[in-house]
Short mmCIF file of C-alpha atoms and ligand atoms in Angstrom, two decimals:
data_model
loop_
_atom_site.label_atom_id
_atom_site.label_comp_id
_atom_site.label_asym_id
_atom_site.label_seq_id
_atom_site.Cartn_x
_atom_site.Cartn_y
_atom_site.Cartn_z
CA MET A 1 -8.64 4.90 -5.18
CA LYS A 2 -8.00 3.30 -1.44
CA LEU A 3 -4.84 4.14 0.37
CA PHE A 4 -2.77 2.06 2.65
CA VAL A 5 0.22 2.70 4.78
CA ASP A 6 3.88 1.34 3.65
CA SER A 7 4.85 1.22 7.41
CA GLY A 8 5.44 -1.39 10.24
CA ASN A 9 5.54 1.53 12.78
CA ILE A 10 2.29 1.13 14.96
CA LYS A 11 2.69 4.62 16.69
CA ASP A 12 2.80 6.01 12.40
CA ILE A 13 -0.06 3.40 11.52
CA GLU A 14 -2.40 4.89 15.27
CA THR A 15 -1.67 8.99 13.90
CA LEU A 16 -2.92 7.97 10.17
CA ALA A 17 -5.93 5.84 11.01
CA ALA A 18 -7.46 7.96 13.98
CA ILE A 19 -8.41 10.84 10.89
CA GLY A 20 -10.12 8.51 9.34
CA ILE A 21 -8.18 8.15 5.63
CA ILE A 22 -6.21 4.57 5.81
CA ASP A 23 -7.86 1.48 3.96
CA GLY A 24 -4.68 -0.72 4.77
CA VAL A 25 -1.34 -0.81 5.49
CA THR A 26 1.17 -3.10 3.78
CA THR A 27 4.66 -4.19 5.21
CA ASN A 28 7.26 -5.77 4.03
CA PRO A 29 10.39 -7.51 5.63
CA THR A 30 12.67 -4.72 5.76
CA LEU A 31 9.82 -2.04 7.06
CA LEU A 32 9.38 -4.85 10.14
CA ALA A 33 13.16 -5.24 10.82
CA ARG A 34 13.17 -1.69 12.26
CA GLU A 35 10.22 -1.96 14.50
CA PRO A 36 10.74 -3.35 18.29
CA GLY A 37 8.96 -6.87 19.25
CA ASP A 38 7.38 -9.89 17.96
CA TYR A 39 6.39 -9.12 14.39
CA ARG A 40 3.58 -11.67 14.84
CA GLU A 41 2.33 -9.12 17.35
CA ASN A 42 2.89 -6.22 15.87
CA LEU A 43 0.92 -7.23 12.93
CA LYS A 44 -1.78 -8.49 14.89
CA LYS A 45 -1.96 -5.05 16.37
CA ILE A 46 -2.00 -3.19 12.92
CA CYS A 47 -4.70 -5.04 11.65
CA GLU A 48 -6.72 -4.18 15.12
CA ILE A 49 -5.92 -0.57 14.55
CA VAL A 50 -6.27 -0.39 10.71
CA LYS A 51 -9.67 -3.19 10.26
CA GLY A 52 -8.80 -3.29 6.90
CA PRO A 53 -6.11 -5.55 4.95
CA VAL A 54 -2.69 -6.09 6.42
CA SER A 55 0.13 -7.73 4.17
CA GLY A 56 2.59 -9.31 5.93
CA GLU A 57 5.61 -10.79 3.71
CA VAL A 58 7.03 -14.54 3.69
CA THR A 59 10.73 -14.62 3.34
CA SER A 60 10.93 -18.74 1.93
CA THR A 61 11.59 -18.32 -1.10
CA ASP A 62 10.44 -22.16 -2.55
CA PHE A 63 7.23 -22.94 -3.26
CA ALA A 64 6.87 -25.03 -0.25
CA GLY A 65 8.28 -22.58 2.63
CA MET A 66 5.91 -20.27 1.04
CA LEU A 67 3.07 -22.12 1.64
CA GLN A 68 3.89 -22.65 5.44
CA GLN A 69 4.54 -19.49 5.80
CA GLY A 70 1.26 -18.07 4.25
CA HIS A 71 -0.67 -20.15 6.40
CA ASP A 72 1.04 -19.00 9.48
CA ILE A 73 0.77 -15.28 8.35
CA ALA A 74 -2.73 -15.87 7.36
CA LYS A 75 -3.43 -17.51 10.87
CA ILE A 76 -1.94 -14.09 12.59
CA HIS A 77 -6.27 -11.84 11.57
CA GLN A 78 -8.76 -12.43 9.54
CA HIS A 79 -7.39 -8.98 7.93
CA MET A 80 -3.78 -9.86 6.86
CA ILE A 81 -2.58 -10.92 4.12
CA VAL A 82 0.07 -13.40 2.21
CA LYS A 83 2.21 -11.40 0.44
CA VAL A 84 4.57 -13.29 -1.85
CA PRO A 85 7.39 -12.24 -4.34
CA LEU A 86 6.49 -12.37 -8.37
CA THR A 87 8.75 -15.81 -8.94
CA ARG A 88 8.07 -18.97 -9.84
CA ASP A 89 7.56 -19.90 -7.19
CA GLY A 90 5.93 -17.72 -5.25
CA ILE A 91 3.50 -17.51 -8.55
CA ARG A 92 2.70 -21.05 -8.09
CA ALA A 93 2.20 -20.29 -4.46
CA CYS A 94 -0.48 -17.51 -4.89
CA LYS A 95 -2.24 -20.15 -6.63
CA ALA A 96 -2.16 -22.51 -4.23
CA LEU A 97 -3.33 -19.78 -1.49
CA SER A 98 -5.94 -18.17 -3.46
CA GLY A 99 -7.25 -21.56 -4.72
CA GLU A 100 -8.12 -22.47 -0.58
CA GLY A 101 -9.52 -18.91 -0.19
CA ILE A 102 -6.70 -16.90 1.78
CA ARG A 103 -5.94 -13.54 0.17
CA VAL A 104 -2.51 -13.06 -1.71
CA ASN A 105 -0.02 -9.80 -2.69
CA VAL A 106 1.83 -10.68 -4.95
CA THR A 107 4.48 -8.55 -5.21
CA LEU A 108 7.75 -7.00 -6.16
CA CYS A 109 6.53 -6.71 -9.86
CA PHE A 110 8.57 -4.40 -12.31
CA SER A 111 6.85 -5.30 -15.27
CA ALA A 112 3.05 -5.68 -16.94
CA ALA A 113 4.32 -9.18 -17.95
CA GLN A 114 4.37 -10.23 -14.26
CA ALA A 115 0.66 -8.40 -13.57
CA LEU A 116 -0.85 -10.93 -16.04
CA LEU A 117 1.03 -13.98 -14.02
CA ALA A 118 -0.19 -12.57 -10.44
CA ALA A 119 -3.77 -11.76 -11.73
CA LYS A 120 -3.66 -15.20 -13.82
CA ALA A 121 -2.71 -17.24 -10.44
CA GLY A 122 -5.55 -15.22 -8.57
CA ALA A 123 -3.67 -12.39 -6.73
CA THR A 124 -5.84 -9.91 -4.50
CA PHE A 125 -3.74 -7.76 -5.28
CA VAL A 126 -0.45 -7.24 -7.56
CA SER A 127 1.93 -4.39 -5.95
CA PRO A 128 4.24 -2.62 -8.85
CA PHE A 129 7.41 -0.66 -8.00
CA VAL A 130 6.74 2.64 -8.97
CA GLY A 131 9.71 4.33 -7.45
CA ARG A 132 11.89 1.94 -7.67
CA LEU A 133 11.80 2.17 -11.67
CA ASP A 134 12.17 5.25 -12.00
CA ASP A 135 15.28 5.32 -9.47
CA VAL A 136 16.54 2.98 -12.82
CA ALA A 137 15.44 5.28 -15.33
CA THR A 138 12.34 3.89 -16.43
CA ASN A 139 8.94 5.50 -16.19
CA GLY A 140 6.86 3.48 -13.16
CA MET A 141 3.65 5.12 -13.93
CA GLU A 142 3.43 3.73 -17.22
CA LEU A 143 3.81 0.46 -15.80
CA ILE A 144 0.57 1.11 -13.73
CA ARG A 145 -1.07 2.87 -17.46
CA GLU A 146 -0.12 -0.53 -18.69
CA ILE A 147 -1.54 -2.96 -16.33
CA VAL A 148 -5.03 -1.21 -15.20
CA ASP A 149 -5.43 -1.39 -19.05
CA ILE A 150 -4.63 -4.91 -19.31
CA TYR A 151 -6.47 -6.18 -15.99
CA ASP A 152 -9.49 -4.27 -17.83
CA ASN A 153 -9.37 -5.79 -21.01
CA TYR A 154 -10.42 -9.16 -19.76
CA ASP A 155 -12.15 -7.94 -16.34
CA PHE A 156 -9.37 -9.42 -13.58
CA THR A 157 -10.43 -9.01 -10.49
CA THR A 158 -7.23 -8.23 -8.98
CA ASP A 159 -6.29 -4.36 -7.91
CA VAL A 160 -3.24 -2.80 -8.67
CA LEU A 161 -1.12 -2.05 -5.66
CA VAL A 162 0.77 1.51 -6.75
CA ALA A 163 3.67 0.66 -4.31
CA SER A 164 6.73 2.77 -3.36
CA CYS A 165 5.12 5.97 -4.31
CA ARG A 166 7.70 8.26 -2.96
CA HIS A 167 5.42 11.79 -3.05
CA PRO A 168 2.65 12.89 -4.08
CA ILE A 169 2.60 13.05 -7.71
CA HIS A 170 2.99 8.94 -7.67
CA VAL A 171 -0.05 9.20 -5.87
CA VAL A 172 -2.44 12.34 -8.13
CA GLU A 173 -0.75 10.02 -11.37
CA ALA A 174 -2.31 7.01 -9.81
CA ALA A 175 -5.70 8.03 -8.65
CA ARG A 176 -5.89 9.77 -13.01
CA MET A 177 -4.96 6.14 -14.62
CA GLY A 178 -7.58 4.28 -12.13
CA ALA A 179 -5.66 2.50 -10.09
CA ASP A 180 -7.43 0.85 -7.18
CA ILE A 181 -4.36 1.99 -4.04
CA ALA A 182 -1.82 3.38 -3.56
CA THR A 183 0.47 2.87 -0.82
CA CYS A 184 2.89 5.39 0.76
CA PRO A 185 4.95 6.10 3.54
CA PRO A 186 3.94 7.97 6.29
CA ALA A 187 6.05 10.86 4.96
CA VAL A 188 3.91 10.91 1.73
CA ILE A 189 0.25 10.52 3.36
CA ASP A 190 1.43 13.76 5.45
CA GLN A 191 2.69 15.73 2.13
CA LEU A 192 -0.75 14.80 0.42
CA PHE A 193 -1.83 17.00 3.16
CA ASN A 194 0.38 20.30 2.24
CA HIS A 195 -0.30 23.30 0.59
CA PRO A 196 1.06 26.75 0.97
CA LEU A 197 -2.10 28.72 0.47
CA THR A 198 -4.22 26.84 2.56
CA SER A 199 -2.03 28.04 5.56
CA ILE A 200 -1.50 31.06 3.98
CA GLY A 201 -5.74 31.28 3.53
CA LEU A 202 -6.01 30.18 6.87
CA GLU A 203 -3.87 32.32 8.57
CA LYS A 204 -5.65 35.01 7.05
CA PHE A 205 -9.41 34.16 7.80
CA LEU A 206 -8.13 33.46 11.54
CA LYS A 207 -6.63 37.21 11.84
CA ASP A 208 -9.17 38.94 9.78
CA TRP A 209 -11.55 36.75 12.21
CA GLU A 210 -9.50 38.19 15.80
CA LYS A 211 -9.40 41.80 13.89
CA ALA A 212 -12.85 41.77 13.86
CA GLN A 213 -13.61 40.44 16.97
CA ALA A 214 -11.61 42.77 18.75
CA VAL A 215 -13.18 46.07 17.02
CA LYS A 216 -16.55 44.81 18.47
CA ALA A 217 -15.48 44.18 21.93
O1 G3P B 301 6.26 -2.25 0.51
C1 G3P B 301 7.20 -2.33 -0.44
C2 G3P B 301 7.61 -0.17 -1.35
O2 G3P B 301 6.54 0.32 -0.94
C3 G3P B 301 8.36 -0.26 -0.76
O3 G3P B 301 9.00 0.84 -1.30
O4 G3P B 301 10.42 2.88 -1.54
O5 G3P B 301 11.10 0.63 -0.55
O6 G3P B 301 10.74 1.34 -2.76
P1 G3P B 301 10.14 1.10 -1.48
#
């Protein structure tokens, strides 16, 4: 399973990319609005850091505006993916942009029916938001299971990009279900590394080693 960072923060992305486990980046208008500087320049830098797919979202809500912004976003860098919302105009824009060879991530997906439409429109990625479903007392990961099943039934090539991941269990469940990608904020990626027994075990190994060196000296 691929792991993307859900962030527009260049420093955070640089730090995680240096470890070598990051396959791409997702952003949204909220995340980019938090960062200083020109968003296009920021997205270009991010593309150069990760050398993998980087999603940048349109803010227009009508078909013509989405097409225009989609073309602008795609021009930023070869790694850019155009993110469109799962609306009628968004699906139409997905179909048109995909037809031109521009890769599209259909975002704000909250149902299997919506995910089916994204696949039919030729989306490269669909982004179901698991955390936001959990927030409204609906099991977000159940939606991932449904989408993976549906896409498998028909060999759709759209990648299931599990978004709005709030904790490591979302990531582990996504991997168990065979989702293609999980995108996580930097803090959640940090949590993936942590286990108290790793820290305790390492501390003991190093103490034992030091003790043995002192005896031999
Ligand atoms: O980028 C979309 C998604 O990952 C947002 O997550 O935590 O704002 O629901 P969240």
